[in-house]
Amino acid sequence: MPDNPRILVDDDTRVLVLTGAGVSAESGIATFRAAGGLWESYPVEKVASPEGFDEDPELVWRFYSERRRKARTCEPNPGHRALAAFEARLGDRFLLVTQNVDELHRRAGSRRLIEIHGRLFQSRCAHCERAPFDDDHAYDAGDPPLCEVCSTAGRIGMLRPHIVWFGEMLDPSHLLRIEEFMNAARTHRFVFLAAGTSGAVYPAAAMVDRARLHGAETWLVNAEPAENTHRFHHFVEGRSGEVLPALLG
Ligand code: BV8
């Protein structure tokens, strides 16, 4: 791998990007599985699963409220901004898929963005079909919040974070949009780039395999080898806030 690799892009190239928690690390947001990560303080099945929410909604709301408080104080880093600039260059030949829920890609200006694991600053009702709504409240004192729509209808409906938990399906419309982008890209030069992800969570960790089936040249940028590094053509070890501006510049 040359010292300063670059992803060469011509007028025909389609680029699909997948990011994970490592892309937000330089903004001060804890990752999940690295040392000192979130899962060290909280057992994942207790705070990021529907069973955990059913068992102890107060604990789950404390976990997400703490993350809302923290994420509000963080800013996008050069890695987020490099991806937003790359989107501005490529337009509809670019699509960013993120596992991150911190909304820093949004705040950096990314718009061709799919947040496949949900959004930290949205809530929804766990019991009715009410659409997810913007919500930056920290509900960590007292009872979990209730849905007004349910209350008005004389029901008890508890609010939950608009997050995809383990054991929950991803939004089918998100998966369809990703598949459609890959199908359209297969007759062009197609690059798949993953950044800041340990490759531990599915179906996101299998995107590299789908992309290769569609003829993509695949790149991984990560601070350390990931679980699926061997499935990428290129691996650039480093911090995404430093590597991405050079790689995409
Ligand atoms: C589902 C909640 C159907 C939001 C999350 C096979 C196929 C399908 C499903 C499964 C399967 N096998 C198992 C499953 C079930 C499960 C799964 O994948 N389990 C794993 C643990 C084996 N998947 C699911 O349940 C998914 N649902 O598929 O439904 C189904 C259901 C059941 C059974 C079968 C099918 C739902 C997955 C979504 C779960 N929700 N989070 C939240 O609270 O945030 S996942 C969670 O992990 C986060 O969303 C996070 O984004 C995601 C992935 O983690 P990473 O982003 O990669 O973060 P991590 O800390 O791991 O790594 C960061 C990396 O960055 C590190 O390598 C580090 O070195 C690096 N780094 C650090 N600093 C930097 C850096 N890199 C660059 N620069 C830096 N500065």
Coordinates of C-alpha atoms in Angstrom, one line a residue, residues 37 49 62-63 75 88 93 101 139 149 170 183 196 207 232 237:
G37 CA -16.1 1.2 24.7
S49 CA -32.3 -5.2 22.6
R62 CA -30.5 6.2 31.0
F63 CA -28.1 4.7 28.5
E75 CA -18.8 18.2 16.6
A88 CA -20.8 17.3 -3.1
R93 CA -23.0 8.7 -7.9
V101 CA -26.8 7.0 15.3
Y139 CA -35.1 10.9 30.1
V149 CA -51.2 9.9 21.1
L170 CA -33.4 -3.1 9.7
N183 CA -27.3 -2.8 -9.0
G196 CA -14.3 3.0 11.4
M207 CA -22.0 -5.2 2.7
F232 CA -11.5 -6.2 1.4
E237 CA -4.7 1.3 8.8

